[in-house]
Coordinates of C-alpha atoms in Angstrom, one line a residue:
M191 CA 12.3 38.6 15.0
C192 CA 13.2 36.0 12.2
A193 CA 16.1 34.8 14.1
V194 CA 14.0 34.4 17.0
S195 CA 11.2 32.5 14.8
H196 CA 14.2 30.2 13.3
F197 CA 15.4 29.6 17.3
L198 CA 12.4 28.2 18.4
R199 CA 11.6 26.2 15.1
R200 CA 15.0 24.3 15.8
M201 CA 14.4 24.0 19.1
L202 CA 10.9 22.3 18.5
M203 CA 12.2 20.0 15.9
S204 CA 14.9 18.9 18.6
S205 CA 12.4 18.5 21.4
V206 CA 10.0 16.5 19.0
R207 CA 12.5 14.3 17.8
E208 CA 14.3 13.7 21.1
L209 CA 10.8 12.5 22.2
I210 CA 10.1 10.2 19.6
D211 CA 14.0 9.0 19.9
S212 CA 13.4 8.4 23.5
S213 CA 10.2 6.2 23.1
P214 CA 9.1 2.8 22.3
M215 CA 7.3 2.3 18.7
N216 CA 3.8 2.8 19.0
R217 CA 0.7 1.6 17.1
V218 CA 0.4 4.7 15.1
Q219 CA 4.2 4.3 14.1
I220 CA 3.7 0.6 13.1
R221 CA 0.5 0.9 11.3
V222 CA 2.5 3.8 9.1
L223 CA 5.4 1.3 8.7
L224 CA 2.7 -1.4 7.5
V225 CA 1.3 0.9 5.1
C226 CA 4.3 2.2 3.6
L227 CA 5.2 -1.1 3.5
L228 CA 1.9 -1.8 1.1
C229 CA 2.9 1.1 -0.8
N230 CA 6.7 -0.2 -1.2
M231 CA 5.0 -3.2 -2.8
I232 CA 3.4 -1.6 -5.4
E233 CA 6.8 -1.0 -6.8
G234 CA 8.4 -4.3 -6.9
Y235 CA 5.1 -5.3 -8.9
D236 CA 5.3 -2.7 -11.6
I237 CA 8.9 -3.5 -11.7
L238 CA 8.9 -7.0 -12.2
S239 CA 5.6 -7.3 -14.1
M240 CA 7.3 -5.1 -16.8
S241 CA 9.9 -7.5 -17.1
I242 CA 7.8 -10.4 -17.2
A243 CA 5.2 -8.8 -19.8
V244 CA 8.0 -7.8 -22.0
V245 CA 8.6 -11.6 -22.8
P246 CA 5.5 -12.4 -24.8
L247 CA 5.5 -8.6 -25.8
S248 CA 8.7 -8.9 -27.5
E249 CA 7.4 -11.9 -29.9
Q250 CA 3.7 -10.5 -30.2
W251 CA 5.3 -6.9 -31.5
A252 CA 8.4 -8.5 -32.8
L253 CA 10.5 -6.3 -30.6
S254 CA 14.5 -5.9 -31.0
G255 CA 16.9 -6.3 -28.2
S256 CA 17.5 -2.2 -28.4
Q257 CA 13.5 -1.8 -28.4
V258 CA 13.1 -4.2 -25.3
G259 CA 16.0 -2.1 -23.5
T260 CA 14.1 1.1 -24.6
L261 CA 11.0 -0.4 -23.4
L262 CA 12.6 -1.2 -19.9
A263 CA 14.4 2.1 -19.7
V264 CA 11.7 4.7 -20.0
G265 CA 10.0 3.8 -16.8
P266 CA 13.5 4.5 -14.9
V267 CA 13.4 7.9 -16.7
G268 CA 10.2 8.5 -15.6
M269 CA 11.5 7.2 -11.9
A270 CA 14.6 10.0 -12.3
V271 CA 12.1 12.8 -13.0
G272 CA 10.0 11.9 -10.4
S273 CA 12.5 11.2 -7.4
L274 CA 14.3 14.5 -8.6
V275 CA 11.1 16.7 -8.6
G276 CA 9.0 15.1 -5.9
G277 CA 11.8 14.9 -3.2
P278 CA 12.1 18.6 -3.3
L279 CA 8.5 19.1 -3.5
A280 CA 7.5 16.9 -0.5
D281 CA 10.3 19.2 1.4
R282 CA 7.6 22.3 0.5
I283 CA 4.0 20.7 0.3
G284 CA 4.6 17.9 3.0
R285 CA 5.2 14.1 3.0
R286 CA 2.1 13.1 3.0
P287 CA 0.2 14.9 0.2
M288 CA 3.0 14.4 -2.4
L289 CA 2.7 10.7 -1.4
L290 CA -1.0 10.4 -2.3
L291 CA -0.8 12.6 -5.2
S292 CA 2.1 10.1 -7.0
L293 CA 0.3 7.3 -5.9
A294 CA -2.7 8.7 -7.7
V295 CA -0.5 9.6 -10.8
T296 CA 0.9 6.1 -10.7
A297 CA -2.6 4.1 -10.5
V298 CA -3.5 6.2 -13.5
F299 CA -0.9 5.5 -15.9
I300 CA 0.1 2.0 -14.9
G301 CA -3.6 1.1 -15.5
L302 CA -3.5 3.0 -19.0
S303 CA -0.5 1.1 -20.0
A304 CA -2.9 -2.0 -20.7
T305 CA -4.4 0.1 -23.5
A306 CA -1.0 0.3 -25.4
T307 CA -1.4 -1.0 -28.7
D308 CA 2.2 -0.1 -30.1
L309 CA 5.7 0.6 -28.4
S310 CA 5.6 4.4 -28.9
T311 CA 2.1 4.6 -26.5
L312 CA 3.2 1.9 -24.1
S313 CA 6.7 3.4 -23.7
G314 CA 4.7 7.1 -23.2
Y315 CA 2.6 5.8 -20.4
R316 CA 5.5 3.7 -19.0
L317 CA 7.3 7.2 -18.9
L318 CA 4.2 8.9 -16.7
A319 CA 3.8 5.6 -14.5
G320 CA 7.4 6.0 -13.7
I321 CA 7.2 9.8 -12.9
G322 CA 4.4 9.1 -10.5
M323 CA 6.3 6.1 -8.8
G324 CA 9.7 8.0 -8.8
S325 CA 7.5 10.7 -6.6
V326 CA 6.4 7.8 -4.0
L327 CA 9.8 6.0 -3.2
P328 CA 11.3 9.2 -1.4
A329 CA 8.5 10.1 0.3
L330 CA 8.0 6.5 1.6
A331 CA 11.4 6.4 2.8
I332 CA 11.1 9.5 4.8
I333 CA 7.6 8.9 6.3
T334 CA 8.9 5.7 7.6
A335 CA 12.3 7.0 8.9
E336 CA 10.8 10.2 10.4
F337 CA 8.1 8.3 12.3
A338 CA 10.7 6.0 13.6
P339 CA 13.2 6.5 16.9
A340 CA 16.6 7.3 15.3
R341 CA 17.9 3.8 16.7
K342 CA 15.4 1.7 14.6
R343 CA 15.5 3.7 11.6
G344 CA 17.9 0.9 9.6
F345 CA 15.4 -1.6 10.8
V346 CA 12.2 0.3 9.7
L347 CA 13.7 1.1 6.3
G348 CA 14.8 -2.8 6.2
V349 CA 11.5 -3.6 6.9
L350 CA 10.2 -1.3 4.2
S351 CA 12.7 -2.4 1.5
T352 CA 11.0 -5.5 2.1
G353 CA 7.8 -4.6 0.3
S354 CA 9.7 -4.6 -3.2
G355 CA 10.4 -7.7 -3.3
I356 CA 7.2 -9.4 -1.7
G357 CA 5.5 -7.2 -4.6
G358 CA 7.9 -8.7 -7.2
A359 CA 7.3 -12.2 -5.9
A360 CA 4.0 -12.0 -5.2
G361 CA 3.0 -9.7 -8.2
G362 CA 5.3 -11.6 -10.5
A363 CA 3.5 -14.7 -9.9
A364 CA 0.1 -13.5 -9.8
A365 CA 1.3 -12.0 -13.3
V366 CA 2.4 -15.3 -14.8
L367 CA -1.0 -16.7 -14.0
L368 CA -3.0 -13.6 -15.2
M369 CA -1.1 -14.1 -18.5
N370 CA -1.6 -18.1 -19.0
T371 CA -5.1 -17.0 -18.7
Y372 CA -5.8 -13.5 -20.3
E373 CA -2.9 -11.2 -21.9
W374 CA -0.1 -9.1 -20.7
T375 CA -2.8 -6.3 -20.6
A376 CA -4.2 -7.8 -17.4
V377 CA -0.6 -7.4 -15.7
F378 CA -1.1 -3.8 -16.1
L379 CA -5.1 -3.6 -15.2
L380 CA -4.2 -5.2 -11.9
G381 CA -1.4 -2.9 -11.0
G382 CA -3.4 0.0 -11.4
A383 CA -6.2 -1.4 -9.5
L384 CA -3.9 -2.4 -6.6
T385 CA -2.1 1.2 -6.6
A386 CA -5.7 2.8 -6.4
V387 CA -6.5 0.9 -3.1
M388 CA -3.5 2.3 -1.8
V389 CA -4.4 5.7 -2.5
V390 CA -7.4 5.1 -0.2
I391 CA -5.5 3.4 2.5
G392 CA -3.0 6.1 2.5
V393 CA -5.7 9.0 2.9
V394 CA -6.9 7.1 5.8
A395 CA -3.9 5.5 7.6
I396 CA -0.9 8.0 6.9
P397 CA -0.9 11.5 8.7
E398 CA 1.8 14.1 8.3
T399 CA 5.5 13.3 9.9
P400 CA 6.2 15.3 13.2
D401 CA 9.6 16.0 11.7
F402 CA 7.9 17.9 8.8
L403 CA 5.1 19.5 10.9
A404 CA 7.7 20.8 13.7
S405 CA 10.1 22.3 10.8
R406 CA 7.3 24.5 9.9
N407 CA 6.7 27.8 11.8
T408 CA 2.7 28.1 11.4
E409 CA -0.1 28.0 13.8
T410 CA -1.5 25.3 11.6
A411 CA 1.3 23.3 11.5
R412 CA 1.9 23.1 15.4
R413 CA -1.9 22.1 15.6
K414 CA -1.7 19.3 13.5
L415 CA 1.6 18.3 15.3
A416 CA -0.4 18.5 18.6
V417 CA -2.9 15.9 17.1
V418 CA -0.3 13.8 15.9
M419 CA 1.9 13.5 18.8
E420 CA -1.5 13.1 20.9
K421 CA -2.4 9.8 18.8
M422 CA 1.1 8.6 19.2
R423 CA 0.6 9.0 23.0
L424 CA 4.1 11.0 23.3
T425 CA 4.0 12.6 26.6
G426 CA 7.3 11.8 27.4
A427 CA 5.9 9.5 30.6
D428 CA 7.2 6.4 28.9
K429 CA 10.5 6.1 28.0
D430 CA 12.3 3.3 26.4
P431 CA 15.4 2.3 28.4
R432 CA 17.2 1.2 24.9
A433 CA 16.9 4.8 23.8
G434 CA 20.2 5.3 24.7
R435 CA 21.8 2.8 22.8
I436 CA 21.9 4.2 19.2
P437 CA 24.7 3.1 17.0
V438 CA 27.4 5.5 16.5
D439 CA 27.4 4.8 12.7
I440 CA 23.7 5.5 12.8
V441 CA 24.0 9.2 13.8
G442 CA 27.7 10.0 13.0
G443 CA 28.3 12.9 10.5
V444 CA 25.1 14.9 11.7
T445 CA 24.7 18.4 12.8
S446 CA 21.4 19.8 14.5
K447 CA 20.8 21.0 11.0
G448 CA 21.7 18.3 8.8
A449 CA 24.1 17.8 6.0
N450 CA 24.2 20.3 2.9
L451 CA 22.8 19.2 -0.3
R452 CA 25.9 20.5 -2.3
S453 CA 28.2 18.7 0.0
A454 CA 30.4 15.9 -0.8
V455 CA 28.5 13.5 1.3
M456 CA 25.7 13.8 -1.1
V457 CA 27.6 13.4 -4.1
M458 CA 29.3 10.3 -2.6
I459 CA 25.7 8.8 -1.5
G460 CA 24.2 9.8 -5.1
L461 CA 27.0 8.0 -6.6
A462 CA 26.2 4.8 -4.1
F463 CA 22.7 5.0 -5.2
M464 CA 23.6 5.0 -8.5
M465 CA 26.0 1.6 -8.5
G466 CA 23.9 0.0 -6.0
T467 CA 20.7 0.4 -8.3
T468 CA 22.7 -0.7 -11.5
V469 CA 23.7 -4.1 -9.8
M470 CA 20.0 -4.7 -8.3
Y471 CA 17.6 -3.8 -11.3
F472 CA 20.0 -5.2 -13.8
A473 CA 19.1 -8.5 -12.3
Q474 CA 15.3 -7.8 -11.9
M475 CA 15.1 -6.4 -15.5
W476 CA 17.2 -8.5 -17.5
I477 CA 17.2 -12.3 -15.9
P478 CA 14.4 -13.4 -17.5
K479 CA 15.6 -12.6 -20.9
L480 CA 19.1 -13.7 -20.3
L481 CA 18.2 -16.8 -19.2
V482 CA 16.2 -17.3 -22.0
L483 CA 19.0 -16.7 -24.4
A484 CA 21.2 -19.0 -22.5
G485 CA 19.2 -21.8 -23.4
M486 CA 16.2 -21.9 -20.7
S487 CA 12.2 -21.5 -21.7
A488 CA 10.4 -18.5 -21.1
N489 CA 8.9 -19.8 -18.0
Q490 CA 12.2 -20.9 -16.5
G491 CA 13.6 -17.4 -17.1
I492 CA 10.6 -16.0 -15.3
S493 CA 11.1 -18.4 -12.6
G494 CA 14.7 -17.3 -12.0
V495 CA 13.4 -13.5 -11.5
L496 CA 11.0 -14.6 -8.9
L497 CA 13.5 -16.3 -7.0
V498 CA 15.7 -13.0 -7.0
S499 CA 12.9 -11.2 -5.7
L500 CA 12.3 -13.8 -2.9
G501 CA 15.9 -13.3 -2.0
S502 CA 15.3 -9.8 -2.0
V503 CA 12.8 -10.1 0.7
A504 CA 15.2 -11.7 2.9
G505 CA 18.0 -9.5 2.1
G506 CA 16.0 -6.6 3.4
A507 CA 14.8 -8.5 6.5
L508 CA 18.5 -9.5 7.2
L509 CA 19.5 -6.0 6.7
A510 CA 16.9 -4.7 9.3
V511 CA 18.1 -7.2 11.9
L512 CA 21.8 -6.6 11.5
S513 CA 21.4 -2.8 11.1
T514 CA 20.5 -2.7 15.0
R515 CA 24.0 -4.2 15.9
I516 CA 26.3 -3.5 13.0
S517 CA 27.3 0.0 11.4
P518 CA 25.4 0.2 7.8
F519 CA 28.8 1.4 6.1
V520 CA 30.2 -2.3 7.5
L521 CA 26.8 -4.1 6.3
V522 CA 27.0 -2.3 3.0
F523 CA 30.4 -2.9 2.4
A524 CA 30.0 -6.8 3.2
F525 CA 27.0 -7.3 1.1
T526 CA 28.6 -5.2 -1.9
I527 CA 31.6 -7.9 -1.6
A528 CA 29.0 -10.7 -1.7
G529 CA 27.0 -9.4 -4.2
G530 CA 29.9 -8.9 -6.6
L531 CA 30.8 -12.5 -6.0
M532 CA 27.3 -14.1 -6.7
M533 CA 27.0 -11.9 -9.9
G534 CA 30.4 -13.4 -11.0
V535 CA 29.2 -17.0 -9.9
F536 CA 25.8 -16.5 -11.8
S537 CA 27.6 -15.9 -14.8
L538 CA 29.2 -19.5 -14.7
V539 CA 25.8 -21.3 -14.1
S540 CA 23.3 -19.1 -16.0
G541 CA 23.1 -22.2 -18.5
N542 CA 22.5 -24.5 -15.6
L543 CA 18.6 -24.5 -14.3
V544 CA 19.3 -26.1 -11.2
L545 CA 22.6 -24.1 -10.2
A546 CA 21.1 -20.9 -11.7
M547 CA 17.8 -21.3 -9.2
V548 CA 20.2 -22.0 -6.1
V549 CA 22.1 -18.8 -6.8
A550 CA 19.5 -16.6 -8.1
P551 CA 17.8 -16.0 -4.3
L552 CA 21.4 -15.4 -3.2
L553 CA 22.3 -12.6 -5.6
G554 CA 18.8 -10.7 -4.5
L555 CA 19.5 -10.8 -0.9
C556 CA 22.8 -9.1 -1.6
N557 CA 21.7 -6.7 -4.0
Q558 CA 18.6 -5.7 -1.9
A559 CA 20.9 -5.3 1.2
I560 CA 23.1 -3.0 -0.7
V561 CA 20.4 -0.4 -1.4
V562 CA 18.7 -0.8 1.8
G563 CA 21.9 0.0 3.2
V564 CA 22.5 3.3 1.3
Y565 CA 18.9 4.1 2.1
T566 CA 19.9 4.2 5.7
L567 CA 22.2 6.9 5.8
V568 CA 20.3 9.5 4.3
P569 CA 17.8 9.8 7.2
A570 CA 20.5 10.6 9.7
L571 CA 23.0 12.6 7.7
F572 CA 20.4 15.4 6.4
G573 CA 17.9 17.3 8.9
P574 CA 13.8 17.7 8.2
E575 CA 14.2 20.6 6.0
N576 CA 15.9 19.0 3.1
R577 CA 16.1 15.2 4.1
T578 CA 13.3 14.2 1.5
S579 CA 15.4 16.3 -1.2
A580 CA 18.2 14.5 -0.5
M581 CA 16.9 11.0 -0.6
G582 CA 14.9 12.5 -3.8
I583 CA 18.4 13.3 -5.3
G584 CA 19.6 9.9 -4.3
L585 CA 17.2 8.1 -5.9
G586 CA 16.7 9.9 -9.2
M587 CA 20.6 9.6 -9.7
G588 CA 20.0 5.9 -9.2
R589 CA 17.4 6.1 -11.6
L590 CA 19.8 7.5 -14.0
S591 CA 21.8 4.0 -14.2
M592 CA 18.5 2.3 -14.5
I593 CA 17.8 4.2 -17.9
V594 CA 21.3 3.8 -19.3
M595 CA 22.1 0.6 -18.3
P596 CA 18.8 -1.4 -20.2
L597 CA 20.0 0.7 -23.4
L598 CA 23.4 -0.3 -22.9
V599 CA 22.6 -3.7 -22.5
G600 CA 20.0 -3.9 -25.3
V601 CA 22.8 -2.8 -27.6
M602 CA 25.3 -5.3 -26.2
I603 CA 23.1 -8.0 -26.9
D604 CA 22.2 -7.0 -30.5
G605 CA 26.0 -7.0 -30.6
G606 CA 26.5 -10.4 -29.9
W607 CA 27.2 -10.3 -26.4
N608 CA 26.3 -13.5 -24.5
P609 CA 24.4 -13.7 -21.2
E610 CA 27.7 -14.9 -19.3
A611 CA 29.9 -11.9 -20.2
L612 CA 27.1 -9.4 -19.2
F613 CA 26.9 -10.8 -15.9
Q614 CA 30.5 -10.7 -15.5
I615 CA 30.8 -6.9 -16.4
M616 CA 28.0 -6.1 -13.6
V617 CA 30.8 -7.0 -11.0
L618 CA 32.4 -3.6 -12.2
P619 CA 29.6 -1.4 -10.2
C620 CA 30.6 -3.4 -7.2
V621 CA 33.8 -2.5 -7.1
L622 CA 33.1 0.9 -7.9
L623 CA 30.9 1.1 -4.9
L624 CA 33.2 -0.4 -2.5
L625 CA 35.3 2.8 -3.3
L626 CA 32.6 5.0 -2.7
I627 CA 31.8 3.2 0.8
F628 CA 35.8 3.5 1.8
G629 CA 35.7 7.1 0.9
M630 CA 32.5 7.9 3.1
Q631 CA 33.6 6.0 5.8
K632 CA 37.2 8.0 5.8
F633 CA 35.9 11.3 5.4
R634 CA 32.6 12.0 6.9
N635 CA 32.6 13.9 10.4
R636 CA 30.5 12.9 13.7
P637 CA 29.5 16.2 15.5
Q638 CA 27.0 15.6 18.1
R639 CA 23.2 16.2 17.6
N640 CA 22.0 19.3 19.6
A641 CA 19.4 18.9 21.8
P642 CA 17.2 21.7 23.7
D643 CA 19.0 22.9 27.2
D644 CA 16.5 23.7 30.1
A645 CA 16.4 27.4 29.1
S646 CA 15.3 26.6 25.6
R647 CA 12.5 24.5 26.8
A648 CA 11.7 27.7 28.9
V649 CA 11.3 29.8 25.7
L650 CA 9.5 27.0 23.8
E651 CA 7.1 26.9 26.9
S652 CA 6.8 30.7 27.1
H653 CA 5.5 30.6 23.3
A654 CA 3.4 27.5 23.2

């Protein structure tokens, strides 16, 4: 009986996924994408607001380079914990409840950060806010991917990724205006309020994903699935003629069940997340401080990181467009080479305001495209039963680099390293990422997805 139940569940999952993949994008899917995009803007705002607030904070509290590094690192520590715990939990309780709970936790502790009066208290609040935000990110990526047709996954994840850059650029600009009028505390009050608003919007606008509901073998899940599919108007009558044109590299290496969490694929993707995250967040976290050390004013340093965020928006959008035509492996490889070159060039121009402002958005573009390219591999390589776990593990490993990197950079600054040398050493993660991409391209398998045959559909109908 258990074997029959498992068989029916697998066939239902295949049938639902086949229907979504063969249909055009509808209003529900677009609405979910837009709401997830808004949620992702919160992450961009939070990370950049901390890197901006740390400039006046370091002067007001007389913080050393190591203390600044600690303050920048505690958020990623929380994100790592949140991703590693929240991903598997979302595979158990659902993507939607995990997302809403995580947003609520994030809202509370970002807001409380404004009440901190010393380094220890602020670090504690940043840690707890990071745990909430870390749980948000895998849920957002998987919700977006599971509502989209397989051929559109690279596109929707690229669009989703632009939220971080938009949130960073728009929110960062707002943070600068707030700090000029009020103090750094206003930055966190605004972040907490915006996150609380997204909790309310999420409750109304985001249903549970069809893939997750189809993977549950309960009557309640089947009823919810029927409601969601009805809202999406997926009856199979309106098939998208482009449905068959799914890039081989998007679905390569996938069985009907998906890759195992203990496989070499998981290890390589986790390491790829670590390398991509290192170069992206080094630029976002440290450019304001390093440009000031290179001789620029605080406002010029902040302008540099805002331009990096604008470049990130362009990078996500560019990858979204290219991913429908080019293998993500090729895209990540190309952008990694470009990102390493931009990091080296930035090291040479960091003391020149005009040239630094020209290179900064190009650096942001390449870094964002690298990370989004790695994101696009996860939904294709893992099945609904462990997909959010895989994303959470990958993001968690990426956050580990966010923990170590600020601490090391802080120690290196105290040790007398100049900004040029710090940018140059960031070329090394790009080289390591190229090796990982080459390894994944070489060793991945390409079995076909299994679709339910006529006999399987008959069994499904008999148990409906």
